[in-house]
Amino acid sequence: LVVPDSRRTMRVSSFLVGLAHSSVRATVRQGMPTATAGARGLSCSGALPSPGLALNDGRTHPQIGFGTYKVGFIPASASAAAAGAEDAGAQGPTAKECVVAALGVGYRMLDCAQFYGNEAEVGAAIAESGVAREELYLASKCWTNTIFDGPGAVRAQVMRTLEDLGTSYLDLYLVHWPVPFKHVDAYVELQALKEEGLINSIGVSNYAVEDYEELVADDRVKIKPAINQIEVNPFLYRQQTIGFFEAEGVKLQAYRALRDGKAFEHPVILEVAAKHSKSAAQVLGRWCVQKGFIYMPKSVKPERMVENAAVFDWELDEEDLGQLDSLTTPGTLETFKALYEKCVYRDTPTPDRKDGIKSITAG
């Protein structure tokens, strides 16, 4: 039996409303710390308690958020899709259904992007959820093709994101990749949009030390990035790079904190999980927040959304941290460096271009 879309949406939405008030969410909250004073929406009724991290621009960022990459839609140039490991396009539950679920569970920070191809559905979910705008922390990013096309395209994309998400301002907006010869211009445009009140905080994503140094050396850059969103997990723990950005006062958002589930059977992860009676995902998530990073897990399953958030009421000990910190290998760093070089021109008119690609600090 094929259920019509309208009936399916009603059925899923009813389930999610019930989930939002279920005892399983109360279990997540048990023992979790209260939110830092002044963090937008972090202590509002219905939200998951979350520490608030102070940014270098005076604003506060929740330490946990919900990632929307590959939620309801897989971009055609996503790594796995390009490799033939998964199909591009609509996938499983819609982004609207998943985000309604996440908001029902209590997530209030949503990590969005032009590249994710689902911002209109995220906006529909926000509208349906009934969660007030002031309780939310909405972040987005402009993709490489827009960065390549210049400041006007960046501005147009920000305006489209505002419309798609149904909001008059964004809490955070990032340059998604340091496209050579183009990314500084994109960032300068974000400065202007911030000054106009359309964006509260601005930052970057996938920036190496060398990209950041190029950016801040430009005389037009008057506002330092508040955020750098990079892949961070025990299997890609780039301590030299992380130390650099921490010294610069730039907070790090961690994507792939859970490694897409690909490390859940790793013996070290399982050993630490058994020791603390936690799941593999909770071990990886706890490592992320205990290191001071912003943790943005994603799942299309409400029960996993709940599980992933249960990371604030327990701690890893020094032995655990030592084991986890040692999982990054030289081979992993070389793989990362090759991926960086492949991605900086990805989806631009010149994807195979090599000039301007920096020799970066991988570790």
Short mmCIF file of C-alpha atoms in Angstrom, two decimals:
data_model
loop_
_atom_site.label_atom_id
_atom_site.label_comp_id
_atom_site.label_asym_id
_atom_site.label_seq_id
_atom_site.Cartn_x
_atom_site.Cartn_y
_atom_site.Cartn_z
CA LEU A 1 0.00 0.00 0.00
CA VAL A 2 1.41 3.38 -1.01
CA VAL A 3 0.42 6.09 1.44
CA PRO A 4 -0.24 9.48 -0.21
CA ASP A 5 2.26 12.16 0.73
CA SER A 6 -0.24 14.19 2.75
CA ARG A 7 -1.31 11.19 4.84
CA ARG A 8 2.30 10.08 5.27
CA THR A 9 3.31 13.55 6.50
CA MET A 10 0.43 13.63 8.97
CA ARG A 11 1.31 10.18 10.26
CA VAL A 12 5.01 10.97 10.66
CA SER A 13 4.31 14.37 12.22
CA SER A 14 1.93 12.85 14.76
CA PHE A 15 4.57 10.31 15.70
CA LEU A 16 7.20 13.02 16.11
CA VAL A 17 4.99 15.17 18.32
CA GLY A 18 4.55 12.17 20.57
CA LEU A 19 8.26 11.50 20.53
CA ALA A 20 9.03 15.04 21.59
CA HIS A 21 7.18 14.46 24.85
CA SER A 22 8.33 10.89 25.43
CA SER A 23 10.28 9.59 28.38
CA VAL A 24 13.23 8.71 26.15
CA ARG A 25 14.07 12.39 25.72
CA ALA A 26 13.84 12.85 29.47
CA THR A 27 16.49 10.15 29.78
CA VAL A 28 18.87 12.21 27.67
CA ARG A 29 18.38 15.21 29.90
CA GLN A 30 19.00 13.41 33.16
CA GLY A 31 22.18 14.73 34.69
CA MET A 32 23.02 17.09 31.83
CA PRO A 33 24.31 20.56 32.78
CA THR A 34 22.24 23.66 32.39
CA ALA A 35 23.01 25.98 29.53
CA THR A 36 25.47 28.81 29.82
CA ALA A 37 23.73 32.08 30.64
CA GLY A 38 23.19 34.28 27.64
CA ALA A 39 23.30 31.55 25.01
CA ARG A 40 20.45 32.16 22.59
CA GLY A 41 17.67 29.63 23.18
CA LEU A 42 19.82 27.10 25.05
CA SER A 43 17.74 27.11 28.21
CA CYS A 44 14.34 27.44 26.57
CA SER A 45 11.66 24.91 27.39
CA GLY A 46 11.86 21.87 25.12
CA ALA A 47 15.49 22.35 24.12
CA LEU A 48 18.25 19.90 24.92
CA PRO A 49 20.43 21.42 27.64
CA SER A 50 23.70 22.41 26.02
CA PRO A 51 26.75 24.38 27.11
CA GLY A 52 27.20 27.62 25.23
CA LEU A 53 30.65 28.41 23.80
CA ALA A 54 31.74 32.05 23.66
CA LEU A 55 32.82 33.20 20.19
CA ASN A 56 35.44 35.86 19.46
CA ASP A 57 32.71 38.27 18.31
CA GLY A 58 30.97 38.26 21.70
CA ARG A 59 28.17 35.91 20.68
CA THR A 60 27.49 32.41 21.99
CA HIS A 61 27.27 29.15 20.05
CA PRO A 62 25.53 26.02 21.39
CA GLN A 63 27.97 23.13 21.72
CA ILE A 64 25.57 20.62 20.18
CA GLY A 65 23.68 20.93 16.93
CA PHE A 66 21.96 18.83 14.31
CA GLY A 67 23.71 18.25 10.98
CA THR A 68 21.55 18.26 7.85
CA TYR A 69 24.05 16.91 5.30
CA LYS A 70 22.57 13.92 3.42
CA VAL A 71 19.35 14.34 5.37
CA GLY A 72 16.59 13.58 2.89
CA PHE A 73 18.84 14.41 -0.07
CA ILE A 74 22.30 13.35 -1.28
CA PRO A 75 24.12 15.87 -3.50
CA ALA A 76 25.34 14.48 -6.82
CA SER A 77 28.95 15.39 -6.06
CA ALA A 78 28.96 14.02 -2.52
CA SER A 79 32.01 11.79 -2.17
CA ALA A 80 30.11 8.52 -1.80
CA ALA A 81 27.67 9.36 -4.59
CA ALA A 82 30.49 10.32 -6.93
CA ALA A 83 32.17 7.00 -6.15
CA GLY A 84 28.98 5.06 -6.85
CA ALA A 85 28.55 3.91 -3.25
CA GLU A 86 25.18 5.63 -2.88
CA ASP A 87 22.63 7.23 -5.16
CA ALA A 88 22.24 10.97 -5.46
CA GLY A 89 18.86 12.64 -4.96
CA ALA A 90 16.04 12.04 -2.49
CA GLN A 91 16.85 9.41 0.12
CA GLY A 92 14.63 7.81 2.81
CA PRO A 93 12.68 10.12 5.12
CA THR A 94 12.44 13.68 3.85
CA ALA A 95 14.58 16.43 5.30
CA LYS A 96 11.42 18.03 6.63
CA GLU A 97 10.48 14.87 8.53
CA CYS A 98 13.98 14.46 9.95
CA VAL A 99 14.33 18.07 11.06
CA VAL A 100 10.88 18.05 12.65
CA ALA A 101 12.06 14.98 14.56
CA ALA A 102 15.32 16.65 15.60
CA LEU A 103 13.50 19.76 16.82
CA GLY A 104 11.06 17.51 18.67
CA VAL A 105 13.93 15.74 20.40
CA GLY A 106 15.28 19.15 21.45
CA TYR A 107 18.03 20.12 19.01
CA ARG A 108 18.04 23.87 18.46
CA MET A 109 21.16 24.46 16.35
CA LEU A 110 20.76 23.43 12.69
CA ASP A 111 23.82 23.17 10.46
CA CYS A 112 22.68 23.87 6.90
CA ALA A 113 24.36 24.61 3.57
CA GLN A 114 23.65 25.46 -0.05
CA PHE A 115 25.38 22.21 -1.03
CA TYR A 116 23.06 20.07 1.07
CA GLY A 117 20.17 20.86 -1.28
CA ASN A 118 17.49 20.75 1.40
CA GLU A 119 17.23 24.21 2.98
CA ALA A 120 13.65 24.78 1.79
CA GLU A 121 12.59 21.56 3.52
CA VAL A 122 14.50 22.57 6.65
CA GLY A 123 12.58 25.84 6.60
CA ALA A 124 9.29 23.97 6.22
CA ALA A 125 10.22 21.82 9.21
CA ILE A 126 10.97 24.89 11.32
CA ALA A 127 7.60 26.38 10.41
CA GLU A 128 5.78 23.15 11.22
CA SER A 129 7.62 22.58 14.49
CA GLY A 130 6.30 25.71 16.17
CA VAL A 131 9.72 26.40 17.71
CA ALA A 132 10.21 30.14 18.03
CA ARG A 133 12.98 31.72 15.94
CA GLU A 134 14.69 33.15 19.01
CA GLU A 135 15.16 29.61 20.33
CA LEU A 136 17.04 28.51 17.21
CA TYR A 137 20.62 28.86 16.06
CA LEU A 138 20.64 28.69 12.26
CA ALA A 139 23.89 28.26 10.34
CA SER A 140 24.60 27.88 6.62
CA LYS A 141 27.40 27.95 4.06
CA CYS A 142 27.89 28.97 0.42
CA TRP A 143 29.22 26.29 -1.93
CA THR A 144 32.24 26.35 -4.22
CA ASN A 145 30.34 27.29 -7.39
CA THR A 146 28.89 30.34 -5.67
CA ILE A 147 32.25 31.30 -4.17
CA PHE A 148 33.79 30.98 -7.65
CA ASP A 149 31.10 33.20 -9.17
CA GLY A 150 31.97 36.09 -6.87
CA PRO A 151 30.52 38.40 -4.23
CA GLY A 152 27.23 39.03 -6.04
CA ALA A 153 26.54 35.30 -6.17
CA VAL A 154 27.41 34.97 -2.48
CA ARG A 155 24.96 37.70 -1.57
CA ALA A 156 22.24 36.17 -3.73
CA GLN A 157 22.77 32.78 -2.07
CA VAL A 158 22.53 34.24 1.42
CA MET A 159 19.24 35.89 0.45
CA ARG A 160 17.96 32.58 -0.91
CA THR A 161 18.92 30.80 2.30
CA LEU A 162 17.09 33.41 4.34
CA GLU A 163 14.00 32.85 2.23
CA ASP A 164 14.26 29.06 2.28
CA LEU A 165 14.72 28.91 6.05
CA GLY A 166 11.97 31.47 6.62
CA THR A 167 14.08 33.85 8.68
CA SER A 168 15.21 37.47 8.54
CA TYR A 169 18.73 36.74 9.80
CA LEU A 170 21.21 33.90 10.19
CA ASP A 171 23.13 33.21 13.36
CA LEU A 172 26.18 32.01 11.42
CA TYR A 173 27.31 31.87 7.80
CA LEU A 174 30.49 30.27 6.47
CA VAL A 175 32.59 30.13 3.31
CA HIS A 176 32.33 26.38 2.66
CA TRP A 177 35.71 25.84 0.94
CA PRO A 178 38.76 28.07 0.37
CA VAL A 179 38.40 28.23 -3.42
CA PRO A 180 41.74 29.60 -4.68
CA PHE A 181 41.71 33.24 -5.83
CA LYS A 182 38.03 33.53 -4.81
CA HIS A 183 37.46 32.72 -1.14
CA VAL A 184 38.71 36.03 0.28
CA ASP A 185 36.26 37.99 -1.89
CA ALA A 186 33.44 35.75 -0.66
CA TYR A 187 34.40 36.36 2.95
CA VAL A 188 34.58 40.12 2.46
CA GLU A 189 31.00 39.99 1.16
CA LEU A 190 29.96 38.13 4.33
CA GLN A 191 31.46 40.99 6.33
CA ALA A 192 29.15 43.39 4.51
CA LEU A 193 26.13 41.17 5.11
CA LYS A 194 27.03 41.01 8.80
CA GLU A 195 27.25 44.78 8.97
CA GLU A 196 23.78 44.95 7.38
CA GLY A 197 22.36 42.77 10.15
CA LEU A 198 21.58 39.76 7.96
CA ILE A 199 24.21 37.56 9.63
CA ASN A 200 25.26 37.59 13.28
CA SER A 201 28.56 35.68 13.06
CA ILE A 202 30.74 34.78 10.09
CA GLY A 203 33.39 32.17 9.56
CA VAL A 204 34.96 29.60 7.30
CA SER A 205 34.92 25.87 6.65
CA ASN A 206 37.61 23.40 5.58
CA TYR A 207 40.29 26.04 6.00
CA ALA A 208 43.85 24.94 6.60
CA VAL A 209 46.27 27.13 8.52
CA GLU A 210 47.59 28.51 5.23
CA ASP A 211 44.11 29.45 3.98
CA TYR A 212 43.36 31.32 7.18
CA GLU A 213 46.67 33.18 7.05
CA GLU A 214 45.94 34.27 3.50
CA LEU A 215 42.49 35.46 4.51
CA VAL A 216 43.43 37.56 7.54
CA ALA A 217 46.44 39.06 5.73
CA ASP A 218 44.09 40.78 3.28
CA ASP A 219 43.58 44.44 4.21
CA ARG A 220 39.87 44.20 3.44
CA VAL A 221 39.29 41.63 6.17
CA LYS A 222 38.34 43.53 9.32
CA ILE A 223 36.48 40.77 11.18
CA LYS A 224 38.27 37.56 12.11
CA PRO A 225 36.35 34.34 11.47
CA ALA A 226 34.49 33.18 14.55
CA ILE A 227 34.28 29.56 13.36
CA ASN A 228 36.18 27.07 11.23
CA GLN A 229 34.14 23.97 10.43
CA ILE A 230 36.45 21.01 9.75
CA GLU A 231 36.34 17.26 10.04
CA VAL A 232 37.38 16.31 13.58
CA ASN A 233 37.24 12.90 15.24
CA PRO A 234 39.78 10.59 16.89
CA PHE A 235 40.70 9.21 13.46
CA LEU A 236 41.42 12.69 12.06
CA TYR A 237 42.79 14.59 15.04
CA ARG A 238 44.96 17.28 13.46
CA GLN A 239 46.55 18.58 16.63
CA GLN A 240 48.86 21.17 15.03
CA THR A 241 46.00 22.70 13.02
CA ILE A 242 43.61 22.59 15.97
CA GLY A 243 46.16 24.23 18.25
CA PHE A 244 46.69 27.01 15.71
CA PHE A 245 43.01 27.89 15.45
CA GLU A 246 42.47 27.67 19.19
CA ALA A 247 45.35 30.11 19.68
CA GLU A 248 43.67 32.43 17.15
CA GLY A 249 40.42 32.35 19.14
CA VAL A 250 38.56 30.55 16.35
CA LYS A 251 36.12 27.90 17.57
CA LEU A 252 36.01 24.62 15.68
CA GLN A 253 32.81 22.98 14.51
CA ALA A 254 33.39 19.26 14.03
CA TYR A 255 31.78 17.56 11.08
CA ARG A 256 31.91 13.77 10.73
CA ALA A 257 32.37 13.61 14.50
CA LEU A 258 30.77 10.16 14.31
CA ARG A 259 32.64 9.20 11.11
CA ASP A 260 29.32 8.31 9.45
CA GLY A 261 29.16 5.25 11.69
CA LYS A 262 32.24 3.72 10.05
CA ALA A 263 34.17 3.46 13.34
CA PHE A 264 31.42 1.99 15.49
CA GLU A 265 33.04 -1.46 15.39
CA HIS A 266 36.60 -0.31 15.97
CA PRO A 267 38.04 -2.28 18.92
CA VAL A 268 39.28 0.79 20.80
CA ILE A 269 35.90 2.51 20.47
CA LEU A 270 34.11 -0.65 21.62
CA GLU A 271 36.50 -1.08 24.56
CA VAL A 272 35.91 2.46 25.81
CA ALA A 273 32.16 2.16 25.20
CA ALA A 274 31.95 -1.07 27.25
CA LYS A 275 33.98 0.49 30.06
CA HIS A 276 31.46 3.33 30.42
CA SER A 277 28.31 1.39 29.40
CA LYS A 278 27.86 3.77 26.48
CA SER A 279 27.38 3.33 22.74
CA ALA A 280 30.16 3.83 20.19
CA ALA A 281 28.43 7.00 18.99
CA GLN A 282 28.34 8.38 22.52
CA VAL A 283 32.07 7.72 22.98
CA LEU A 284 32.88 9.64 19.79
CA GLY A 285 30.47 12.43 20.70
CA ARG A 286 31.81 12.72 24.23
CA TRP A 287 35.38 12.90 22.91
CA CYS A 288 34.31 15.76 20.66
CA VAL A 289 32.67 17.88 23.36
CA GLN A 290 35.31 17.07 25.98
CA LYS A 291 37.92 18.44 23.57
CA GLY A 292 35.91 21.68 23.36
CA PHE A 293 34.65 21.27 19.80
CA ILE A 294 31.12 22.00 18.56
CA TYR A 295 29.42 18.64 18.02
CA MET A 296 26.89 18.31 15.18
CA PRO A 297 25.71 14.70 14.85
CA LYS A 298 23.10 13.77 12.30
CA SER A 299 20.73 10.86 11.92
CA VAL A 300 17.46 10.19 10.17
CA LYS A 301 16.30 7.99 13.09
CA PRO A 302 14.74 9.74 16.12
CA GLU A 303 16.05 7.14 18.55
CA ARG A 304 19.60 7.75 17.29
CA MET A 305 19.10 11.51 17.59
CA VAL A 306 18.36 10.94 21.27
CA GLU A 307 21.31 8.58 21.74
CA ASN A 308 23.75 10.94 20.01
CA ALA A 309 22.84 13.81 22.33
CA ALA A 310 23.60 11.94 25.58
CA VAL A 311 27.18 13.16 25.90
CA PHE A 312 27.14 15.83 28.61
CA ASP A 313 26.52 13.85 31.81
CA TRP A 314 29.66 11.68 31.89
CA GLU A 315 33.37 11.96 31.12
CA LEU A 316 36.19 10.09 29.48
CA ASP A 317 39.22 9.59 31.71
CA GLU A 318 42.85 10.25 30.80
CA GLU A 319 43.41 6.65 29.76
CA ASP A 320 40.43 6.83 27.40
CA LEU A 321 41.63 10.09 25.89
CA GLY A 322 45.10 8.69 25.37
CA GLN A 323 43.72 5.69 23.50
CA LEU A 324 41.39 7.77 21.36
CA ASP A 325 43.91 10.51 20.61
CA SER A 326 46.32 7.94 19.18
CA LEU A 327 43.97 6.66 16.46
CA THR A 328 45.08 9.20 13.83
CA THR A 329 47.81 7.78 11.58
CA PRO A 330 50.20 9.37 9.05
CA GLY A 331 48.24 7.59 6.33
CA THR A 332 45.01 9.22 7.48
CA LEU A 333 46.62 12.65 7.30
CA GLU A 334 47.89 11.99 3.76
CA THR A 335 44.39 10.88 2.72
CA PHE A 336 42.96 14.06 4.19
CA LYS A 337 45.50 16.21 2.32
CA ALA A 338 44.64 14.53 -0.99
CA LEU A 339 40.92 15.10 -0.37
CA TYR A 340 41.52 18.77 0.41
CA GLU A 341 43.39 19.21 -2.88
CA LYS A 342 40.54 17.52 -4.75
CA CYS A 343 37.78 19.56 -3.15
CA VAL A 344 38.90 23.19 -3.31
CA TYR A 345 37.88 23.46 -7.00
CA ARG A 346 35.07 20.88 -6.82
CA ASP A 347 31.87 21.88 -8.64
CA THR A 348 33.49 24.99 -10.11
CA PRO A 349 33.84 25.49 -13.89
CA THR A 350 37.47 24.30 -13.55
CA PRO A 351 37.33 21.25 -11.24
CA ASP A 352 40.66 19.84 -12.47
CA ARG A 353 42.57 23.07 -12.02
CA LYS A 354 45.75 22.82 -9.92
CA ASP A 355 47.12 26.35 -9.69
CA GLY A 356 46.53 28.12 -6.41
CA ILE A 357 46.17 24.91 -4.40
CA LYS A 358 48.32 25.32 -1.32
CA SER A 359 50.72 22.88 0.24
CA ILE A 360 48.94 22.75 3.58
CA THR A 361 49.66 21.72 7.12
CA ALA A 362 47.95 18.33 7.27
CA GLY A 363 48.52 17.57 10.94
#
